[in-house]
């Protein structure tokens, strides 16, 4: 049984989707901790409501990134975590931290990588006139948004889409993709999960 820690910074809707799926029988992983880099994140209350211990590590309370990461690592070890799921975690983690978790850390990104690493992915897809968009779950590596792809979900871009409308459609796909990838990854299966939601 893998022991999953979920790192968040905001609403935690992906975190909630992961926790809900892990609650179903036969899942090869269970949530042991939620860590938020933002003390006021709504995801903290969501985690506690789901019965998962949650802690805020305000990154502003640490003078150095290394001190923040040392505190994070201590919490993860105390909780017995052996698999990390970043879900809207908005802090850059150092290469040394990522190397320590190499092969045991996942991230979800709201674009069809390698297209649109970084921020503002939906506005960039619309500006480029893309007819499809989506999300990617990848292994965490020191390079931002660039690790081995473990899953992707495709959604249509509609003619009158705003960035907000596209973001909402992609987020719905994220909530289906991430749990499917975690379930497969935690079972030791590295085959990518490829989903498509043409009608959404
Ligand atoms: C998601 O769109 C995710 O792709 C991006 O940040 C957002 C997190 O949303 N990294 P939530 O906190 O899971 O609701």
Coordinates of C-alpha atoms and ligand atoms in Angstrom, one line a residue:
X1 CA 0.0 0.0 0.0
X2 CA 1.6 3.3 -1.0
X3 CA 1.4 6.2 1.5
X4 CA 0.5 9.3 -0.5
X5 CA 1.2 12.9 0.6
X6 CA -0.5 15.6 -1.5
X7 CA 1.0 19.1 -1.9
X8 CA -1.3 22.0 -2.5
X9 CA -1.5 25.8 -2.5
X10 CA -5.1 26.5 -3.3
X11 CA -8.6 25.1 -3.6
X12 CA -7.5 21.5 -3.6
X13 CA -10.1 20.2 -6.1
X14 CA -7.5 17.8 -7.6
X15 CA -6.5 16.8 -4.0
X16 CA -10.2 16.0 -3.2
X17 CA -10.5 13.9 -6.4
X18 CA -7.4 11.9 -5.4
X19 CA -8.6 11.4 -1.8
X20 CA -12.1 10.4 -3.0
X21 CA -10.7 7.8 -5.4
X22 CA -8.3 6.4 -2.8
X23 CA -11.3 5.8 -0.5
X24 CA -12.7 3.3 -2.9
X25 CA -12.0 -0.4 -2.2
X26 CA -8.9 -2.0 -3.7
X27 CA -7.0 1.2 -4.3
X28 CA -3.2 0.5 -4.0
X29 CA -2.6 3.8 -2.1
X30 CA -3.9 5.8 0.8
X31 CA -3.6 9.5 1.7
X32 CA -1.4 10.1 4.8
X33 CA -0.9 13.9 4.7
X34 CA -1.8 17.1 2.9
X35 CA 0.7 20.0 3.0
X36 CA -0.3 23.5 1.8
X37 CA 2.3 26.2 1.1
X38 CA -0.5 28.7 1.7
X39 CA -1.9 28.9 5.2
X40 CA -5.4 30.1 4.0
X41 CA -5.8 27.5 1.3
X42 CA -9.3 26.1 1.0
X43 CA -7.8 22.7 0.4
X44 CA -6.7 22.4 4.0
X45 CA -10.3 22.4 5.3
X46 CA -11.3 20.0 2.4
X47 CA -8.5 17.6 3.5
X48 CA -9.6 17.7 7.2
X49 CA -13.3 17.2 6.2
X50 CA -12.1 14.1 4.4
X51 CA -10.3 12.9 7.5
X52 CA -6.8 13.4 6.1
X53 CA -4.2 15.2 8.3
X54 CA -3.4 18.6 6.8
X55 CA -0.7 21.1 7.7
X56 CA 0.2 24.5 6.3
X57 CA 3.9 25.3 5.8
X58 CA 3.8 29.0 4.9
X59 CA 6.7 29.4 2.6
X60 CA 7.0 33.0 3.7
X61 CA 8.0 31.8 7.2
X62 CA 11.2 30.4 6.0
X63 CA 14.2 32.6 5.1
X64 CA 15.6 30.1 2.6
X65 CA 14.0 27.6 0.2
X66 CA 16.3 25.0 1.8
X67 CA 14.7 25.6 5.2
X68 CA 11.2 25.3 3.8
X69 CA 12.1 22.1 2.1
X70 CA 13.8 20.7 5.3
X71 CA 10.5 21.4 7.2
X72 CA 8.5 19.8 4.3
X73 CA 10.8 16.7 4.2
X74 CA 10.5 16.3 8.0
X75 CA 6.7 16.3 7.8
X76 CA 6.7 13.9 5.0
X77 CA 8.9 11.5 6.8
X78 CA 6.9 11.8 10.0
X79 CA 3.8 10.9 8.1
X80 CA 5.5 7.9 6.4
X81 CA 4.8 9.3 3.0
X82 CA 6.5 7.3 0.1
X83 CA 4.7 9.0 -2.8
X84 CA 4.1 12.7 -3.5
X85 CA 1.3 14.1 -5.6
X86 CA 1.6 17.8 -6.4
X87 CA -1.8 19.3 -7.1
X88 CA -1.8 23.0 -7.7
X89 CA 1.4 23.3 -5.6
X90 CA 2.7 26.7 -6.6
X91 CA 6.3 26.6 -5.2
X92 CA 9.3 25.6 -7.2
X93 CA 11.1 22.7 -5.5
X94 CA 14.9 22.5 -5.7
X95 CA 16.7 20.0 -7.7
X96 CA 18.1 18.2 -4.6
X97 CA 14.6 17.9 -3.1
X98 CA 13.2 16.6 -6.5
X99 CA 16.1 14.1 -6.8
X100 CA 15.4 12.7 -3.4
X101 CA 11.8 12.0 -4.6
X102 CA 12.8 10.9 -8.1
X103 CA 10.4 8.2 -9.3
X104 CA 8.1 8.8 -6.4
X105 CA 6.6 12.2 -7.2
X106 CA 3.9 13.3 -9.6
X107 CA 2.5 16.6 -10.8
X108 CA -0.5 17.7 -12.8
X109 CA -0.2 20.5 -15.4
X110 CA -3.1 22.1 -17.2
X111 CA -1.8 21.7 -20.8
X112 CA -0.9 18.9 -23.2
X113 CA 2.8 18.9 -22.5
X114 CA 5.2 19.5 -24.1
X115 CA 3.0 22.4 -25.3
X116 CA 2.7 25.3 -22.9
X117 CA 4.9 24.5 -19.9
X118 CA 4.7 27.3 -17.2
X119 CA 1.7 29.6 -16.6
X120 CA -1.3 30.9 -18.4
X121 CA -1.7 27.7 -20.4
X122 CA -5.3 28.3 -21.4
X123 CA -4.9 31.8 -22.7
X124 CA -1.8 30.6 -24.7
X125 CA -3.8 27.8 -26.3
X126 CA -6.6 30.1 -27.3
X127 CA -4.1 32.7 -28.7
X128 CA -2.5 30.0 -30.8
X129 CA -5.9 28.9 -32.1
X130 CA -5.6 25.4 -30.8
X131 CA -8.7 23.2 -31.5
X132 CA -7.9 20.9 -28.5
X133 CA -6.4 21.4 -25.1
X134 CA -6.1 19.3 -21.9
X135 CA -3.9 18.3 -19.0
X136 CA -0.9 16.1 -18.3
X137 CA 0.3 14.1 -15.3
X138 CA 4.1 13.7 -15.3
X139 CA 6.9 12.5 -13.0
X140 CA 8.5 15.4 -11.2
X141 CA 12.0 16.2 -12.4
X142 CA 14.3 19.2 -11.7
X143 CA 13.2 20.8 -15.0
X144 CA 9.8 22.5 -14.6
X145 CA 6.9 20.7 -16.3
X146 CA 9.2 18.3 -18.2
X147 CA 9.2 14.9 -16.6
X148 CA 8.2 11.6 -18.1
X149 CA 4.5 11.7 -19.1
X150 CA 2.2 9.3 -17.1
X151 CA -1.1 10.5 -18.5
X152 CA -2.9 13.0 -20.6
X153 CA -6.6 14.0 -21.1
X154 CA -7.8 15.8 -24.2
X155 CA -10.8 18.2 -24.4
X156 CA -12.1 20.3 -27.3
X157 CA -11.5 24.0 -27.6
X158 CA -14.9 25.6 -28.5
X159 CA -15.1 28.6 -30.8
X160 CA -16.4 31.0 -28.2
X161 CA -14.2 29.7 -25.4
X162 CA -12.8 32.2 -22.9
X163 CA -9.7 31.2 -20.8
X164 CA -12.0 30.7 -17.9
X165 CA -14.4 28.4 -19.8
X166 CA -11.5 26.3 -21.1
X167 CA -9.9 26.2 -17.7
X168 CA -13.1 24.8 -16.2
X169 CA -13.4 22.1 -18.9
X170 CA -9.7 21.1 -18.4
X171 CA -10.1 21.0 -14.6
X172 CA -13.0 18.6 -15.0
X173 CA -10.7 16.4 -17.1
X174 CA -7.9 16.7 -14.4
X175 CA -10.3 15.3 -11.8
X176 CA -10.7 12.2 -13.9
X177 CA -7.1 11.9 -15.2
X178 CA -5.1 12.3 -11.9
X179 CA -6.9 9.6 -10.0
X180 CA -6.6 7.2 -12.9
X181 CA -2.9 7.9 -13.1
X182 CA -2.3 7.6 -9.4
X183 CA -4.2 4.3 -9.2
X184 CA -2.0 2.8 -12.0
X185 CA 1.3 4.3 -10.8
X186 CA 0.7 3.2 -7.2
X187 CA 0.2 -0.4 -8.6
X188 CA 3.6 -0.2 -10.2
X189 CA 2.3 0.2 -13.8
X190 CA 4.1 2.9 -15.7
X191 CA 1.9 2.7 -18.9
X192 CA 0.5 6.2 -19.7
X193 CA -3.2 6.8 -19.1
X194 CA -4.6 8.5 -22.3
X195 CA -8.1 9.9 -22.0
X196 CA -10.2 12.0 -24.3
X197 CA -13.4 13.9 -23.5
X198 CA -14.7 15.1 -26.9
X199 CA -18.2 15.9 -25.6
X200 CA -17.4 17.8 -22.5
Ligands
LIG1 C1 -5.1 23.0 -11.6 O1 -5.6 23.6 -12.7 C2 -3.8 22.4 -11.9 O2 -3.7 21.9 -13.2 C3 -2.9 23.5 -11.7 O3 -3.4 24.3 -10.6 C4 -4.8 24.0 -10.5 C5 -5.0 23.4 -9.1 O4 -6.3 23.4 -8.8 N1 -1.5 23.1 -11.4 P1 -6.8 22.7 -7.5 O5 -6.1 23.4 -6.3 O6 -6.5 21.3 -7.6 O7 -8.3 23.0 -7.5

